[in-house]
Amino acid sequence: MGDAPTNTVGAALVPGSGEHDPGTRTILFTDIVESTSMTQRLGDEGAFALLEVHDGIVRTRVASANGREVKHTGDGIMAVFPSALASVRCAIEVQQTLAQHRRDHPDQMLFVRIGVASGEPIERAKDLFGSAVQLAARLCSHAAPGQILVSNVVAELCAGKALPLMDMGPLALKGFDQPVRAHAVSVAL
C-alpha cells in the first residue's frame, strides 16, 4: 500500500513473491475550500495555522482508519487505504471533526471538500499514479464545501454497509471523456 516493492512499470508486487499485487486501493483527496482567498484574508501565518488544523485532523483520522498519507498537496492531503469502507468512514469523520472545530472556533471557518475513488494505481517512489488517483482528485475538485463525493466503484465496494450514499448520477469531470457516476456521502454535522 505504497511501501510495497514495485516492478519496472510501477505495479505493486506481493512482498517476497515478485508477483503483481492485484489488490485494489482506495484513494482519498482533501482540499481546503478557497485556500488562496483564505491566505489573502488571514495572511500567511493565519492561513498556515488553519492548514495545520486541517493537517492534524486529516492525519489523525487517516491513521486511525489504517490509511497512509501519500503526500501533502499544499492545501490538502492525498491518502490511500486498503479498504473502501475505511476511506469513506475516514472522510465522514474528517467532515464531522471539522464541523465540530467550526462550532468551537466560529472565527475559523475551515471547510474541506473530499473525493474518493478505488482502483489499481501505479506505485512509484511511495507515490500513486493512474486513473483512480485522477478520478479521486477530480471528484474532490467537483465536491461542494463540506461535501464528500465517491466514485461508483467505491459505492459498490461499500454495498451492504449502511453508508448514507446518494446517487448523483453521471458527472462531467475534467479530463474524462465520458461522464462518471458518483455518489455523495451524507454527513450528519
PDB file of N, CA, C and O in Angstrom, residues 1 23-28 65-67 79-92 114-119 148-159 161 163 165 185:
ATOM      1  N   MET A   1       0.838  -1.189   0.000  1.00  0.00           N
ATOM      2  CA  MET A   1       0.000   0.000   0.000  1.00  0.00           C
ATOM      3  C   MET A   1       0.874   1.241   0.000  1.00  0.00           C
ATOM      4  O   MET A   1       0.776   2.082   0.853  1.00  0.00           O
ATOM      5  N   GLY A  23      -4.300  -6.179  -5.565  1.00  0.00           N
ATOM      6  CA  GLY A  23      -5.164  -5.524  -4.592  1.00  0.00           C
ATOM      7  C   GLY A  23      -5.636  -4.151  -5.036  1.00  0.00           C
ATOM      8  O   GLY A  23      -4.879  -3.368  -5.583  1.00  0.00           O
ATOM      9  N   THR A  24      -6.880  -3.893  -4.769  1.00  0.00           N
ATOM     10  CA  THR A  24      -7.468  -2.595  -5.042  1.00  0.00           C
ATOM     11  C   THR A  24      -7.080  -1.633  -3.935  1.00  0.00           C
ATOM     12  O   THR A  24      -7.026  -2.012  -2.770  1.00  0.00           O
ATOM     13  N   ARG A  25      -6.814  -0.399  -4.307  1.00  0.00           N
ATOM     14  CA  ARG A  25      -6.519   0.646  -3.341  1.00  0.00           C
ATOM     15  C   ARG A  25      -7.603   1.712  -3.450  1.00  0.00           C
ATOM     16  O   ARG A  25      -8.160   1.937  -4.527  1.00  0.00           O
ATOM     17  N   THR A  26      -7.883   2.367  -2.371  1.00  0.00           N
ATOM     18  CA  THR A  26      -8.841   3.468  -2.387  1.00  0.00           C
ATOM     19  C   THR A  26      -8.091   4.736  -2.040  1.00  0.00           C
ATOM     20  O   THR A  26      -7.385   4.802  -1.038  1.00  0.00           O
ATOM     21  N   ILE A  27      -8.251   5.725  -2.907  1.00  0.00           N
ATOM     22  CA  ILE A  27      -7.526   6.986  -2.795  1.00  0.00           C
ATOM     23  C   ILE A  27      -8.482   8.064  -2.322  1.00  0.00           C
ATOM     24  O   ILE A  27      -9.614   8.162  -2.813  1.00  0.00           O
ATOM     25  N   LEU A  28      -8.032   8.871  -1.385  1.00  0.00           N
ATOM     26  CA  LEU A  28      -8.824   9.965  -0.831  1.00  0.00           C
ATOM     27  C   LEU A  28      -8.030  11.257  -0.982  1.00  0.00           C
ATOM     28  O   LEU A  28      -6.835  11.281  -0.680  1.00  0.00           O
ATOM     29  N   ALA A  65      -7.845   4.992  10.584  1.00  0.00           N
ATOM     30  CA  ALA A  65      -8.585   4.155   9.631  1.00  0.00           C
ATOM     31  C   ALA A  65      -7.638   3.229   8.857  1.00  0.00           C
ATOM     32  O   ALA A  65      -8.026   2.658   7.835  1.00  0.00           O
ATOM     33  N   ASN A  66      -6.415   3.070   9.339  1.00  0.00           N
ATOM     34  CA  ASN A  66      -5.414   2.222   8.697  1.00  0.00           C
ATOM     35  C   ASN A  66      -5.050   2.673   7.289  1.00  0.00           C
ATOM     36  O   ASN A  66      -4.714   1.865   6.424  1.00  0.00           O
ATOM     37  N   GLY A  67      -5.133   3.988   7.073  1.00  0.00           N
ATOM     38  CA  GLY A  67      -4.714   4.541   5.796  1.00  0.00           C
ATOM     39  C   GLY A  67      -3.289   5.046   5.905  1.00  0.00           C
ATOM     40  O   GLY A  67      -2.647   4.944   6.954  1.00  0.00           O
ATOM     41  N   ALA A  79      -4.357  10.507   0.451  1.00  0.00           N
ATOM     42  CA  ALA A  79      -4.132   9.334   1.290  1.00  0.00           C
ATOM     43  C   ALA A  79      -4.624   8.091   0.557  1.00  0.00           C
ATOM     44  O   ALA A  79      -5.439   8.178  -0.365  1.00  0.00           O
ATOM     45  N   VAL A  80      -4.148   6.935   0.980  1.00  0.00           N
ATOM     46  CA  VAL A  80      -4.537   5.667   0.374  1.00  0.00           C
ATOM     47  C   VAL A  80      -4.947   4.695   1.480  1.00  0.00           C
ATOM     48  O   VAL A  80      -4.395   4.727   2.589  1.00  0.00           O
ATOM     49  N   PHE A  81      -5.926   3.849   1.147  1.00  0.00           N
ATOM     50  CA  PHE A  81      -6.487   2.894   2.102  1.00  0.00           C
ATOM     51  C   PHE A  81      -6.592   1.519   1.455  1.00  0.00           C
ATOM     52  O   PHE A  81      -6.850   1.423   0.256  1.00  0.00           O
ATOM     53  N   PRO A  82      -6.476   0.463   2.256  1.00  0.00           N
ATOM     54  CA  PRO A  82      -6.694  -0.880   1.721  1.00  0.00           C
ATOM     55  C   PRO A  82      -8.176  -1.222   1.624  1.00  0.00           C
ATOM     56  O   PRO A  82      -8.547  -2.229   1.050  1.00  0.00           O
ATOM     57  N   SER A  83      -9.038  -0.361   2.153  1.00  0.00           N
ATOM     58  CA  SER A  83     -10.470  -0.628   2.228  1.00  0.00           C
ATOM     59  C   SER A  83     -11.270   0.600   1.806  1.00  0.00           C
ATOM     60  O   SER A  83     -11.035   1.706   2.314  1.00  0.00           O
ATOM     61  N   ALA A  84     -12.223   0.396   0.901  1.00  0.00           N
ATOM     62  CA  ALA A  84     -13.114   1.493   0.502  1.00  0.00           C
ATOM     63  C   ALA A  84     -13.947   1.952   1.693  1.00  0.00           C
ATOM     64  O   ALA A  84     -14.129   3.153   1.904  1.00  0.00           O
ATOM     65  N   LEU A  85     -14.465   1.016   2.462  1.00  0.00           N
ATOM     66  CA  LEU A  85     -15.280   1.358   3.625  1.00  0.00           C
ATOM     67  C   LEU A  85     -14.492   2.212   4.618  1.00  0.00           C
ATOM     68  O   LEU A  85     -14.993   3.225   5.110  1.00  0.00           O
ATOM     69  N   ALA A  86     -13.255   1.824   4.883  1.00  0.00           N
ATOM     70  CA  ALA A  86     -12.430   2.599   5.820  1.00  0.00           C
ATOM     71  C   ALA A  86     -12.208   4.015   5.309  1.00  0.00           C
ATOM     72  O   ALA A  86     -12.235   4.974   6.084  1.00  0.00           O
ATOM     73  N   SER A  87     -12.024   4.169   4.003  1.00  0.00           N
ATOM     74  CA  SER A  87     -11.784   5.507   3.459  1.00  0.00           C
ATOM     75  C   SER A  87     -13.022   6.388   3.581  1.00  0.00           C
ATOM     76  O   SER A  87     -12.914   7.569   3.905  1.00  0.00           O
ATOM     77  N   VAL A  88     -14.197   5.824   3.324  1.00  0.00           N
ATOM     78  CA  VAL A  88     -15.429   6.608   3.432  1.00  0.00           C
ATOM     79  C   VAL A  88     -15.698   6.967   4.885  1.00  0.00           C
ATOM     80  O   VAL A  88     -16.054   8.114   5.189  1.00  0.00           O
ATOM     81  N   ARG A  89     -15.507   6.027   5.774  1.00  0.00           N
ATOM     82  CA  ARG A  89     -15.686   6.339   7.202  1.00  0.00           C
ATOM     83  C   ARG A  89     -14.689   7.403   7.655  1.00  0.00           C
ATOM     84  O   ARG A  89     -15.025   8.288   8.443  1.00  0.00           O
ATOM     85  N   CYS A  90     -13.471   7.334   7.152  1.00  0.00           N
ATOM     86  CA  CYS A  90     -12.466   8.355   7.460  1.00  0.00           C
ATOM     87  C   CYS A  90     -12.941   9.718   6.970  1.00  0.00           C
ATOM     88  O   CYS A  90     -12.872  10.707   7.704  1.00  0.00           O
ATOM     89  N   ALA A  91     -13.437   9.778   5.735  1.00  0.00           N
ATOM     90  CA  ALA A  91     -13.917  11.041   5.167  1.00  0.00           C
ATOM     91  C   ALA A  91     -15.059  11.617   6.000  1.00  0.00           C
ATOM     92  O   ALA A  91     -15.098  12.826   6.268  1.00  0.00           O
ATOM     93  N   ILE A  92     -15.971  10.759   6.442  1.00  0.00           N
ATOM     94  CA  ILE A  92     -17.085  11.210   7.287  1.00  0.00           C
ATOM     95  C   ILE A  92     -16.549  11.794   8.591  1.00  0.00           C
ATOM     96  O   ILE A  92     -16.966  12.870   9.027  1.00  0.00           O
ATOM     97  N   ILE A 114     -13.936  16.634  -0.231  1.00  0.00           N
ATOM     98  CA  ILE A 114     -13.233  15.346  -0.260  1.00  0.00           C
ATOM     99  C   ILE A 114     -13.717  14.533  -1.459  1.00  0.00           C
ATOM    100  O   ILE A 114     -14.910  14.477  -1.739  1.00  0.00           O
ATOM    101  N   GLY A 115     -12.768  13.883  -2.139  1.00  0.00           N
ATOM    102  CA  GLY A 115     -13.066  12.960  -3.228  1.00  0.00           C
ATOM    103  C   GLY A 115     -12.413  11.617  -2.958  1.00  0.00           C
ATOM    104  O   GLY A 115     -11.287  11.555  -2.453  1.00  0.00           O
ATOM    105  N   VAL A 116     -13.137  10.531  -3.296  1.00  0.00           N
ATOM    106  CA  VAL A 116     -12.653   9.177  -3.023  1.00  0.00           C
ATOM    107  C   VAL A 116     -12.923   8.296  -4.241  1.00  0.00           C
ATOM    108  O   VAL A 116     -14.036   8.300  -4.777  1.00  0.00           O
ATOM    109  N   ALA A 117     -11.917   7.531  -4.668  1.00  0.00           N
ATOM    110  CA  ALA A 117     -12.076   6.591  -5.779  1.00  0.00           C
ATOM    111  C   ALA A 117     -11.217   5.358  -5.515  1.00  0.00           C
ATOM    112  O   ALA A 117     -10.203   5.430  -4.818  1.00  0.00           O
ATOM    113  N   SER A 118     -11.630   4.238  -6.093  1.00  0.00           N
ATOM    114  CA  SER A 118     -10.891   2.980  -5.937  1.00  0.00           C
ATOM    115  C   SER A 118     -10.425   2.463  -7.289  1.00  0.00           C
ATOM    116  O   SER A 118     -11.072   2.689  -8.308  1.00  0.00           O
ATOM    117  N   GLY A 119      -9.319   1.741  -7.263  1.00  0.00           N
ATOM    118  CA  GLY A 119      -8.777   1.131  -8.467  1.00  0.00           C
ATOM    119  C   GLY A 119      -7.430   0.518  -8.167  1.00  0.00           C
ATOM    120  O   GLY A 119      -7.101   0.256  -7.012  1.00  0.00           O
ATOM    121  N   ILE A 148     -18.532  15.186   0.474  1.00  0.00           N
ATOM    122  CA  ILE A 148     -17.716  14.030   0.119  1.00  0.00           C
ATOM    123  C   ILE A 148     -18.345  13.419  -1.126  1.00  0.00           C
ATOM    124  O   ILE A 148     -19.532  13.071  -1.108  1.00  0.00           O
ATOM    125  N   LEU A 149     -17.576  13.295  -2.196  1.00  0.00           N
ATOM    126  CA  LEU A 149     -18.024  12.597  -3.398  1.00  0.00           C
ATOM    127  C   LEU A 149     -17.184  11.338  -3.568  1.00  0.00           C
ATOM    128  O   LEU A 149     -15.957  11.384  -3.445  1.00  0.00           O
ATOM    129  N   VAL A 150     -17.852  10.217  -3.856  1.00  0.00           N
ATOM    130  CA  VAL A 150     -17.154   8.951  -4.065  1.00  0.00           C
ATOM    131  C   VAL A 150     -17.532   8.401  -5.433  1.00  0.00           C
ATOM    132  O   VAL A 150     -18.630   8.641  -5.943  1.00  0.00           O
ATOM    133  N   SER A 151     -16.616   7.637  -6.006  1.00  0.00           N
ATOM    134  CA  SER A 151     -16.864   7.012  -7.298  1.00  0.00           C
ATOM    135  C   SER A 151     -17.884   5.891  -7.140  1.00  0.00           C
ATOM    136  O   SER A 151     -18.131   5.388  -6.038  1.00  0.00           O
ATOM    137  N   ASN A 152     -18.442   5.484  -8.263  1.00  0.00           N
ATOM    138  CA  ASN A 152     -19.400   4.384  -8.250  1.00  0.00           C
ATOM    139  C   ASN A 152     -18.747   3.097  -7.747  1.00  0.00           C
ATOM    140  O   ASN A 152     -19.383   2.313  -7.039  1.00  0.00           O
ATOM    141  N   VAL A 153     -17.473   2.891  -8.086  1.00  0.00           N
ATOM    142  CA  VAL A 153     -16.766   1.694  -7.613  1.00  0.00           C
ATOM    143  C   VAL A 153     -16.714   1.689  -6.086  1.00  0.00           C
ATOM    144  O   VAL A 153     -16.952   0.657  -5.450  1.00  0.00           O
ATOM    145  N   VAL A 154     -16.426   2.821  -5.484  1.00  0.00           N
ATOM    146  CA  VAL A 154     -16.395   2.904  -4.017  1.00  0.00           C
ATOM    147  C   VAL A 154     -17.771   2.575  -3.456  1.00  0.00           C
ATOM    148  O   VAL A 154     -17.899   1.799  -2.499  1.00  0.00           O
ATOM    149  N   ALA A 155     -18.812   3.147  -4.049  1.00  0.00           N
ATOM    150  CA  ALA A 155     -20.183   2.864  -3.584  1.00  0.00           C
ATOM    151  C   ALA A 155     -20.487   1.375  -3.687  1.00  0.00           C
ATOM    152  O   ALA A 155     -21.072   0.789  -2.769  1.00  0.00           O
ATOM    153  N   GLU A 156     -20.075   0.753  -4.779  1.00  0.00           N
ATOM    154  CA  GLU A 156     -20.328  -0.685  -4.940  1.00  0.00           C
ATOM    155  C   GLU A 156     -19.535  -1.513  -3.939  1.00  0.00           C
ATOM    156  O   GLU A 156     -20.040  -2.503  -3.403  1.00  0.00           O
ATOM    157  N   LEU A 157     -18.295  -1.133  -3.669  1.00  0.00           N
ATOM    158  CA  LEU A 157     -17.496  -1.856  -2.682  1.00  0.00           C
ATOM    159  C   LEU A 157     -18.060  -1.720  -1.279  1.00  0.00           C
ATOM    160  O   LEU A 157     -17.829  -2.569  -0.424  1.00  0.00           O
ATOM    161  N   CYS A 158     -18.819  -0.649  -1.047  1.00  0.00           N
ATOM    162  CA  CYS A 158     -19.412  -0.404   0.273  1.00  0.00           C
ATOM    163  C   CYS A 158     -20.861  -0.888   0.354  1.00  0.00           C
ATOM    164  O   CYS A 158     -21.541  -0.610   1.350  1.00  0.00           O
ATOM    165  N   ALA A 159     -21.336  -1.587  -0.654  1.00  0.00           N
ATOM    166  CA  ALA A 159     -22.716  -2.087  -0.644  1.00  0.00           C
ATOM    167  C   ALA A 159     -22.950  -2.945   0.598  1.00  0.00           C
ATOM    168  O   ALA A 159     -22.096  -3.727   1.002  1.00  0.00           O
ATOM    169  N   LYS A 161     -23.166  -1.870   3.632  1.00  0.00           N
ATOM    170  CA  LYS A 161     -22.505  -1.333   4.833  1.00  0.00           C
ATOM    171  C   LYS A 161     -23.290  -0.189   5.480  1.00  0.00           C
ATOM    172  O   LYS A 161     -22.793   0.456   6.390  1.00  0.00           O
ATOM    173  N   LEU A 163     -24.041   2.787   4.551  1.00  0.00           N
ATOM    174  CA  LEU A 163     -23.486   4.138   4.448  1.00  0.00           C
ATOM    175  C   LEU A 163     -24.523   5.059   3.819  1.00  0.00           C
ATOM    176  O   LEU A 163     -25.268   4.648   2.930  1.00  0.00           O
ATOM    177  N   LEU A 165     -25.287   7.040   1.299  1.00  0.00           N
ATOM    178  CA  LEU A 165     -24.873   7.441  -0.036  1.00  0.00           C
ATOM    179  C   LEU A 165     -26.068   7.894  -0.860  1.00  0.00           C
ATOM    180  O   LEU A 165     -27.132   7.263  -0.833  1.00  0.00           O
ATOM    181  N   VAL A 185     -21.841  11.443  -0.068  1.00  0.00           N
ATOM    182  CA  VAL A 185     -21.991  10.843   1.252  1.00  0.00           C
ATOM    183  C   VAL A 185     -22.661  11.861   2.142  1.00  0.00           C
ATOM    184  O   VAL A 185     -22.157  12.975   2.320  1.00  0.00           O
TER     185      VAL A 185
END
